[in-house]
Amino acid sequence: MRIAILSCFYPYRGGISQFNTYLLKELSKQHTVKAFNFKRQYPGFLFPGKTQKVTDQDDASKVDSTPVLDTANPLTYGRTAKAIAEFEPDVLLTRYWMSYFAPSLGSVSSKAARILKRKGKADFKAVAIADNIVPHERHFFDIPLARYFVRRQSGIVTLSHAVEQELRQICPNAKSITIPHPLYSNFGEKTDPLLARKLLGMKGSDQEIMGRRVLLFFGLIREYKGLDILLEALPLLGGSYTLVVAGECYGSFDRYRQIIDSERFAPVRSNLILVDRYIPDSEVKNYFSAADVSVLPYRSATQSGISSISWNFDIPLITTPVGGLVESVGQAGTGMLTAGISPRDVADTVEKYFAENRKEEYLYNISQLKKQLSWETFALKLQDFINTL
């Protein structure tokens, strides 16, 4: 099978690019695959982070790709479709995670299909892998744009049943399948917890350091991810807890800084380790090796790449009962769900997690889940789905 993948690849950084790189490598074992990259992913004014691309400090995997699509320039849509058609693929794979991409990717999909049909490839298929159908931070135009995009695809792969339900609500007749997000395994082996905690700046004797209960909030900081909820929960916990927050903030950090600087937070301020920057791949293992549990206090969620990284390092999760986290954490038994979405709910569940000491049970369930979440399994299920279209 000849497969074209149109999405972000190196030098773009982040979870989507990493996912695409892994998928490209796995599909290339059995198929002829070519990567088509963005010339421009977002206009600068739409990107809330510091940089969209890797820096000298990053160690992301390099991928050969053809940069062709400027998502903000419709004049490149036709050129992109033509370039893809010249490769003569049987399948065009795209990634969809926010409505901004609907006009460009939807247009390229339909234009490429028309060109290939004229060239005699009537069996060409456009397939999208959807992280979200409706984004977490919603706008009035999200559903119309998502519907425009979906209707130009032969099939949709969702990464959680929560996203598949969103798809059914706006396009009931869309052909789709849910294939869970595979595990990221590009961050190296888990290191010694004591060493990892010292690398993060924890002080004291070895016994004191290992006696801490370490909570980890990892990844991009966005409003829907609820860091403020977790910060508000920390003063409700005892002094034996350390909260590690590691990730770049998309938008203003002011709301979080106000909590940290408040009088009520003063007693636990020394229990917070804040690393407010993008974490390069080479450092990721230190954070997860230091943690007892990964905390996802999300206000909304479909699935989370952070859960995949946590499972890769055998770290259970505490999450709020939203979206795909219910099935991947609560139903799968890989951690605990909070009763609700509030600081008290989070604090109560954290205390319960350590009091019940069910870590061995969670680790067994994680080990069983890891067997199902390989890139090989994902690629095989994707191929089977494509063959049904």
Short mmCIF file of C-alpha atoms in Angstrom, two decimals:
data_model
loop_
_atom_site.label_atom_id
_atom_site.label_comp_id
_atom_site.label_asym_id
_atom_site.label_seq_id
_atom_site.Cartn_x
_atom_site.Cartn_y
_atom_site.Cartn_z
CA MET A 1 0.00 0.00 0.00
CA ARG A 2 1.22 3.52 -0.79
CA ILE A 3 0.43 5.88 2.07
CA ALA A 4 0.83 9.66 2.21
CA ILE A 5 0.75 11.31 5.64
CA LEU A 6 0.00 15.03 5.73
CA SER A 7 0.60 16.57 9.14
CA CYS A 8 3.34 18.08 11.30
CA PHE A 9 6.71 16.34 11.46
CA TYR A 10 10.20 17.42 12.50
CA PRO A 11 11.18 20.27 12.95
CA TYR A 12 7.78 20.83 14.59
CA ARG A 13 7.75 19.68 18.19
CA GLY A 14 5.15 18.31 20.57
CA GLY A 15 2.96 15.25 20.98
CA ILE A 16 1.27 15.37 17.57
CA SER A 17 4.60 15.45 15.76
CA GLN A 18 5.95 12.64 17.94
CA PHE A 19 2.86 10.51 17.25
CA ASN A 20 3.23 11.08 13.50
CA THR A 21 6.89 10.08 13.61
CA TYR A 22 6.14 6.81 15.40
CA LEU A 23 3.28 6.01 13.05
CA LEU A 24 5.39 6.77 9.98
CA LYS A 25 8.14 4.42 11.16
CA GLU A 26 5.70 1.61 11.97
CA LEU A 27 3.74 1.85 8.71
CA SER A 28 6.99 1.99 6.73
CA LYS A 29 7.80 -1.55 7.85
CA GLN A 30 5.01 -2.91 5.61
CA HIS A 31 4.10 -0.09 3.22
CA THR A 32 5.57 2.65 1.06
CA VAL A 33 5.02 5.82 3.09
CA LYS A 34 5.83 9.45 2.40
CA ALA A 35 5.56 12.35 4.85
CA PHE A 36 4.17 15.70 3.70
CA ASN A 37 4.85 18.42 6.23
CA PHE A 38 3.55 21.89 6.98
CA LYS A 39 5.41 24.90 5.68
CA ARG A 40 3.53 26.79 8.36
CA GLN A 41 1.48 25.08 11.04
CA TYR A 42 -0.09 28.13 12.66
CA PRO A 43 0.31 31.86 12.09
CA GLY A 44 2.36 33.24 14.97
CA PHE A 45 -0.53 35.20 16.48
CA LEU A 46 -2.59 32.01 16.86
CA PHE A 47 0.15 30.07 18.64
CA PRO A 48 0.13 30.63 22.43
CA GLY A 49 3.48 28.98 23.16
CA LYS A 50 7.05 30.22 22.80
CA THR A 51 8.00 28.29 19.66
CA GLN A 52 6.43 25.74 17.35
CA LYS A 53 9.72 24.15 16.33
CA VAL A 54 12.51 22.25 18.01
CA THR A 55 15.40 24.16 19.53
CA ASP A 56 19.07 23.31 20.01
CA GLN A 57 18.17 21.83 23.41
CA ASP A 58 15.61 19.39 21.98
CA ASP A 59 16.51 15.91 20.77
CA ALA A 60 13.47 15.04 18.68
CA SER A 61 13.75 12.37 15.99
CA LYS A 62 14.46 13.78 12.56
CA VAL A 63 12.14 12.71 9.74
CA ASP A 64 12.51 13.17 6.00
CA SER A 65 9.45 15.07 4.83
CA THR A 66 8.26 17.38 2.08
CA PRO A 67 7.20 20.77 3.52
CA VAL A 68 4.35 21.91 1.29
CA LEU A 69 1.22 23.09 3.15
CA ASP A 70 0.83 26.58 4.61
CA THR A 71 -2.39 26.14 6.55
CA ALA A 72 -3.07 29.89 6.45
CA ASN A 73 -2.52 30.28 2.69
CA PRO A 74 -5.26 28.78 0.47
CA LEU A 75 -2.96 29.15 -2.54
CA THR A 76 -0.94 26.22 -1.17
CA TYR A 77 -3.93 23.89 -0.84
CA GLY A 78 -4.01 23.00 -4.53
CA ARG A 79 -0.22 22.71 -4.72
CA THR A 80 -0.26 20.36 -1.74
CA ALA A 81 -2.97 18.18 -3.29
CA LYS A 82 -0.99 18.05 -6.55
CA ALA A 83 2.22 17.06 -4.76
CA ILE A 84 0.40 14.30 -2.91
CA ALA A 85 -1.27 13.10 -6.10
CA GLU A 86 2.10 12.87 -7.84
CA PHE A 87 3.10 10.30 -5.20
CA GLU A 88 -0.02 8.34 -6.29
CA PRO A 89 -1.00 7.12 -2.83
CA ASP A 90 -3.72 4.61 -2.11
CA VAL A 91 -4.39 6.42 1.17
CA LEU A 92 -3.93 9.93 2.50
CA LEU A 93 -3.67 10.08 6.30
CA THR A 94 -4.20 13.39 8.08
CA ARG A 95 -4.38 14.36 11.76
CA TYR A 96 -7.27 16.45 13.09
CA TRP A 97 -7.18 18.02 16.54
CA MET A 98 -8.73 21.47 16.17
CA SER A 99 -11.12 23.21 13.80
CA TYR A 100 -8.44 25.59 12.53
CA PHE A 101 -7.15 22.76 10.33
CA ALA A 102 -10.53 21.89 8.79
CA PRO A 103 -10.37 24.25 5.76
CA SER A 104 -6.82 23.37 4.74
CA LEU A 105 -6.85 19.62 5.38
CA GLY A 106 -10.41 19.17 4.17
CA SER A 107 -9.67 21.04 0.96
CA VAL A 108 -6.45 19.09 0.31
CA SER A 109 -8.24 15.78 0.89
CA SER A 110 -11.00 16.52 -1.62
CA LYS A 111 -8.66 18.09 -4.20
CA ALA A 112 -6.26 15.14 -4.03
CA ALA A 113 -9.16 12.72 -4.45
CA ARG A 114 -10.36 14.54 -7.59
CA ILE A 115 -6.89 14.59 -9.15
CA LEU A 116 -6.29 10.92 -8.42
CA LYS A 117 -9.70 9.95 -9.76
CA ARG A 118 -8.81 11.62 -13.06
CA LYS A 119 -5.59 9.58 -13.03
CA GLY A 120 -7.59 6.39 -12.66
CA LYS A 121 -7.20 5.79 -8.90
CA ALA A 122 -10.89 5.62 -8.07
CA ASP A 123 -10.16 3.54 -4.95
CA PHE A 124 -8.17 6.35 -3.25
CA LYS A 125 -9.14 6.88 0.40
CA ALA A 126 -8.72 9.86 2.69
CA VAL A 127 -8.53 8.83 6.34
CA ALA A 128 -8.17 11.12 9.34
CA ILE A 129 -6.89 10.31 12.81
CA ALA A 130 -8.84 12.56 15.15
CA ASP A 131 -7.55 13.52 18.58
CA ASN A 132 -10.65 15.67 19.01
CA ILE A 133 -13.69 16.44 16.90
CA VAL A 134 -14.70 19.45 18.97
CA PRO A 135 -11.76 21.15 20.76
CA HIS A 136 -11.65 21.59 24.53
CA GLU A 137 -11.80 25.39 24.25
CA ARG A 138 -14.89 25.70 22.07
CA HIS A 139 -16.05 28.32 19.55
CA PHE A 140 -19.25 28.78 17.55
CA PHE A 141 -17.54 27.71 14.33
CA ASP A 142 -16.05 24.42 15.61
CA ILE A 143 -18.92 22.12 14.67
CA PRO A 144 -19.53 23.50 11.13
CA LEU A 145 -15.82 23.28 10.36
CA ALA A 146 -15.52 19.78 11.82
CA ARG A 147 -18.50 18.67 9.73
CA TYR A 148 -16.88 20.16 6.60
CA PHE A 149 -13.70 18.21 7.30
CA VAL A 150 -15.32 14.89 8.22
CA ARG A 151 -17.49 14.85 5.10
CA ARG A 152 -14.33 14.93 2.97
CA GLN A 153 -12.90 11.79 4.57
CA SER A 154 -13.48 8.18 3.66
CA GLY A 155 -13.11 7.22 7.31
CA ILE A 156 -12.20 8.58 10.73
CA VAL A 157 -10.00 6.96 13.35
CA THR A 158 -10.67 8.25 16.87
CA LEU A 159 -8.32 7.66 19.78
CA SER A 160 -11.06 7.26 22.40
CA HIS A 161 -14.75 6.37 22.51
CA ALA A 162 -15.46 9.86 23.87
CA VAL A 163 -14.24 11.36 20.57
CA GLU A 164 -16.21 8.79 18.61
CA GLN A 165 -19.34 9.93 20.44
CA GLU A 166 -18.58 13.53 19.45
CA LEU A 167 -18.24 12.35 15.85
CA ARG A 168 -21.60 10.57 15.97
CA GLN A 169 -23.29 13.73 17.19
CA ILE A 170 -22.23 15.83 14.21
CA CYS A 171 -21.88 13.18 11.47
CA PRO A 172 -23.93 10.09 12.43
CA ASN A 173 -23.14 8.26 9.20
CA ALA A 174 -19.36 8.71 9.21
CA LYS A 175 -17.38 5.50 8.94
CA SER A 176 -15.18 5.28 11.99
CA ILE A 177 -13.26 3.12 14.41
CA THR A 178 -11.69 3.76 17.81
CA ILE A 179 -8.08 2.65 18.21
CA PRO A 180 -6.55 3.70 21.55
CA HIS A 181 -3.52 5.98 21.66
CA PRO A 182 -0.33 3.86 21.66
CA LEU A 183 2.36 4.33 24.28
CA TYR A 184 5.25 6.71 23.81
CA SER A 185 8.50 4.86 24.42
CA ASN A 186 11.03 7.36 23.09
CA PHE A 187 11.96 8.87 26.45
CA GLY A 188 14.46 6.27 27.65
CA GLU A 189 14.35 3.91 30.60
CA LYS A 190 13.03 4.76 34.02
CA THR A 191 15.83 5.92 36.33
CA ASP A 192 16.46 5.53 40.05
CA PRO A 193 13.72 7.48 41.92
CA LEU A 194 16.14 8.93 44.47
CA LEU A 195 18.48 10.20 41.77
CA ALA A 196 15.54 11.59 39.77
CA ARG A 197 14.20 13.44 42.80
CA LYS A 198 17.60 14.96 43.51
CA LEU A 199 17.88 16.05 39.88
CA LEU A 200 14.58 17.91 40.31
CA GLY A 201 16.00 19.76 43.31
CA MET A 202 14.52 17.88 46.27
CA LYS A 203 16.61 18.41 49.40
CA GLY A 204 17.23 16.43 52.58
CA SER A 205 18.56 13.02 53.54
CA ASP A 206 17.95 10.09 51.22
CA GLN A 207 15.33 8.81 53.63
CA GLU A 208 13.57 12.17 53.79
CA ILE A 209 13.56 12.53 50.00
CA MET A 210 12.13 9.05 49.46
CA GLY A 211 9.57 9.66 52.19
CA ARG A 212 7.95 12.42 50.16
CA ARG A 213 4.73 11.69 48.27
CA VAL A 214 5.40 13.12 44.84
CA LEU A 215 2.56 14.27 42.58
CA LEU A 216 3.32 15.10 38.95
CA PHE A 217 1.48 17.51 36.65
CA PHE A 218 3.23 17.22 33.30
CA GLY A 219 2.80 18.74 29.86
CA LEU A 220 1.48 21.88 28.24
CA ILE A 221 -0.42 24.10 30.67
CA ARG A 222 -3.80 25.07 29.26
CA GLU A 223 -6.98 26.25 30.97
CA TYR A 224 -8.90 23.01 30.40
CA LYS A 225 -6.15 20.95 32.05
CA GLY A 226 -7.01 22.38 35.46
CA LEU A 227 -3.60 23.16 36.97
CA ASP A 228 -5.30 25.81 39.11
CA ILE A 229 -7.51 23.07 40.60
CA LEU A 230 -4.47 21.02 41.57
CA LEU A 231 -2.64 24.04 43.00
CA GLU A 232 -5.69 24.87 45.12
CA ALA A 233 -5.74 21.24 46.31
CA LEU A 234 -2.14 21.25 47.57
CA PRO A 235 -2.82 23.33 50.75
CA LEU A 236 -5.60 20.83 51.61
CA LEU A 237 -3.03 18.03 51.77
CA GLY A 238 -0.48 17.34 54.49
CA GLY A 239 3.10 18.52 54.47
CA SER A 240 4.45 15.19 53.20
CA TYR A 241 3.35 15.92 49.62
CA THR A 242 5.49 17.47 46.89
CA LEU A 243 3.88 18.71 43.68
CA VAL A 244 6.04 18.82 40.57
CA VAL A 245 4.63 20.99 37.75
CA ALA A 246 6.59 20.65 34.51
CA GLY A 247 5.56 22.15 31.19
CA GLU A 248 5.23 25.24 29.05
CA CYS A 249 2.23 27.49 29.65
CA TYR A 250 0.05 28.26 26.64
CA GLY A 251 -1.25 31.71 27.47
CA SER A 252 -0.75 33.72 30.63
CA PHE A 253 0.63 32.12 33.78
CA ASP A 254 -0.84 34.94 35.90
CA ARG A 255 -3.82 32.97 37.27
CA TYR A 256 -1.50 30.25 38.55
CA ARG A 257 1.03 32.73 39.92
CA GLN A 258 -1.73 34.40 41.94
CA ILE A 259 -2.53 31.09 43.63
CA ILE A 260 1.14 30.34 44.32
CA ASP A 261 1.71 33.82 45.78
CA SER A 262 -1.47 33.80 47.90
CA GLU A 263 -1.42 33.63 51.67
CA ARG A 264 -3.31 30.32 51.78
CA PHE A 265 -0.61 28.71 49.63
CA ALA A 266 2.28 29.95 51.79
CA PRO A 267 2.47 26.85 54.07
CA VAL A 268 3.06 24.53 51.08
CA ARG A 269 4.99 26.85 48.77
CA SER A 270 8.23 24.99 49.54
CA ASN A 271 6.47 21.76 48.50
CA LEU A 272 6.08 22.99 44.92
CA ILE A 273 8.69 22.34 42.24
CA LEU A 274 7.80 24.48 39.22
CA VAL A 275 9.55 24.01 35.88
CA ASP A 276 7.62 26.32 33.55
CA ARG A 277 9.17 25.49 30.19
CA TYR A 278 8.95 22.94 27.42
CA ILE A 279 10.54 19.69 28.61
CA PRO A 280 12.85 18.13 25.98
CA ASP A 281 12.64 14.38 25.39
CA SER A 282 15.93 13.68 27.17
CA GLU A 283 14.59 15.07 30.48
CA VAL A 284 11.13 13.48 30.50
CA LYS A 285 12.27 10.29 32.25
CA ASN A 286 13.50 12.29 35.26
CA TYR A 287 10.04 13.66 36.02
CA PHE A 288 8.20 10.36 35.72
CA SER A 289 10.93 8.44 37.55
CA ALA A 290 10.59 10.88 40.47
CA ALA A 291 6.78 10.65 40.66
CA ASP A 292 4.57 8.39 42.74
CA VAL A 293 1.49 9.28 40.73
CA SER A 294 0.56 11.43 37.73
CA VAL A 295 -2.35 13.82 38.35
CA LEU A 296 -4.63 15.01 35.52
CA PRO A 297 -7.18 17.43 37.06
CA TYR A 298 -8.76 18.16 33.65
CA ARG A 299 -11.97 20.11 33.22
CA SER A 300 -12.55 18.29 29.92
CA ALA A 301 -10.71 15.55 28.07
CA THR A 302 -10.95 13.12 25.18
CA GLN A 303 -7.74 11.17 25.67
CA SER A 304 -4.37 12.26 26.95
CA GLY A 305 -0.86 11.69 25.66
CA ILE A 306 0.28 12.25 29.26
CA SER A 307 -1.50 9.08 30.32
CA SER A 308 0.43 7.16 27.64
CA ILE A 309 3.75 8.52 28.93
CA SER A 310 2.72 7.70 32.51
CA TRP A 311 1.89 4.10 31.63
CA ASN A 312 5.15 3.75 29.73
CA PHE A 313 6.98 4.57 32.98
CA ASP A 314 4.61 2.42 35.11
CA ILE A 315 3.09 5.44 36.86
CA PRO A 316 -0.58 5.21 37.94
CA LEU A 317 -2.89 8.18 37.44
CA ILE A 318 -5.35 10.25 39.41
CA THR A 319 -7.78 11.96 37.05
CA THR A 320 -11.06 13.77 37.04
CA PRO A 321 -14.04 11.78 35.63
CA VAL A 322 -14.15 13.43 32.19
CA GLY A 323 -14.16 12.16 28.61
CA GLY A 324 -11.90 9.32 27.62
CA LEU A 325 -10.11 9.37 30.97
CA VAL A 326 -13.04 7.49 32.47
CA GLU A 327 -12.42 4.48 30.21
CA SER A 328 -8.62 4.63 30.13
CA VAL A 329 -8.12 5.14 33.88
CA GLY A 330 -11.29 4.31 35.79
CA GLN A 331 -12.56 1.38 33.75
CA ALA A 332 -9.08 0.06 32.96
CA GLY A 333 -8.07 0.22 36.62
CA THR A 334 -4.84 2.12 36.03
CA GLY A 335 -5.48 4.63 38.78
CA MET A 336 -8.24 6.53 40.56
CA LEU A 337 -11.01 8.86 39.40
CA THR A 338 -11.98 11.82 41.56
CA ALA A 339 -15.61 12.25 42.60
CA GLY A 340 -15.80 15.62 40.86
CA ILE A 341 -13.82 18.54 39.50
CA SER A 342 -12.83 20.62 42.51
CA PRO A 343 -9.75 21.09 44.72
CA ARG A 344 -11.43 19.16 47.52
CA ASP A 345 -12.31 16.27 45.18
CA VAL A 346 -8.71 16.10 43.99
CA ALA A 347 -7.24 16.35 47.50
CA ASP A 348 -9.57 13.65 48.85
CA THR A 349 -8.62 11.27 46.04
CA VAL A 350 -4.90 11.90 46.47
CA GLU A 351 -5.19 11.05 50.18
CA LYS A 352 -7.25 7.97 49.36
CA TYR A 353 -4.72 6.85 46.76
CA PHE A 354 -1.87 6.77 49.26
CA ALA A 355 -4.01 5.44 52.15
CA GLU A 356 -5.35 2.45 50.20
CA ASN A 357 -1.94 1.51 48.74
CA ARG A 358 -3.31 -0.28 45.68
CA LYS A 359 -0.28 0.49 43.54
CA GLU A 360 0.48 -3.16 42.77
CA GLU A 361 -3.06 -3.60 41.42
CA TYR A 362 -2.69 -0.52 39.23
CA LEU A 363 0.72 -1.64 37.98
CA TYR A 364 -0.66 -5.05 37.00
CA ASN A 365 -3.49 -3.39 35.05
CA ILE A 366 -0.98 -1.04 33.41
CA SER A 367 1.15 -4.02 32.38
CA GLN A 368 -1.86 -5.66 30.74
CA LEU A 369 -2.82 -2.43 28.99
CA LYS A 370 0.71 -1.91 27.69
CA LYS A 371 0.48 -5.19 25.78
CA GLN A 372 -2.45 -3.77 23.80
CA LEU A 373 -1.05 -0.31 23.14
CA SER A 374 1.88 -1.00 20.84
CA TRP A 375 2.49 0.92 17.63
CA GLU A 376 2.42 -2.40 15.76
CA THR A 377 -1.10 -3.09 17.03
CA PHE A 378 -2.23 0.43 16.14
CA ALA A 379 -0.83 0.16 12.60
CA LEU A 380 -2.42 -3.26 12.00
CA LYS A 381 -5.83 -2.09 13.20
CA LEU A 382 -5.50 1.05 11.08
CA GLN A 383 -4.67 -1.06 8.02
CA ASP A 384 -7.63 -3.37 8.66
CA PHE A 385 -9.95 -0.38 8.93
CA ILE A 386 -8.66 1.13 5.70
CA ASN A 387 -9.33 -2.17 3.93
CA THR A 388 -13.01 -1.99 4.96
CA LEU A 389 -13.58 1.43 3.39
#
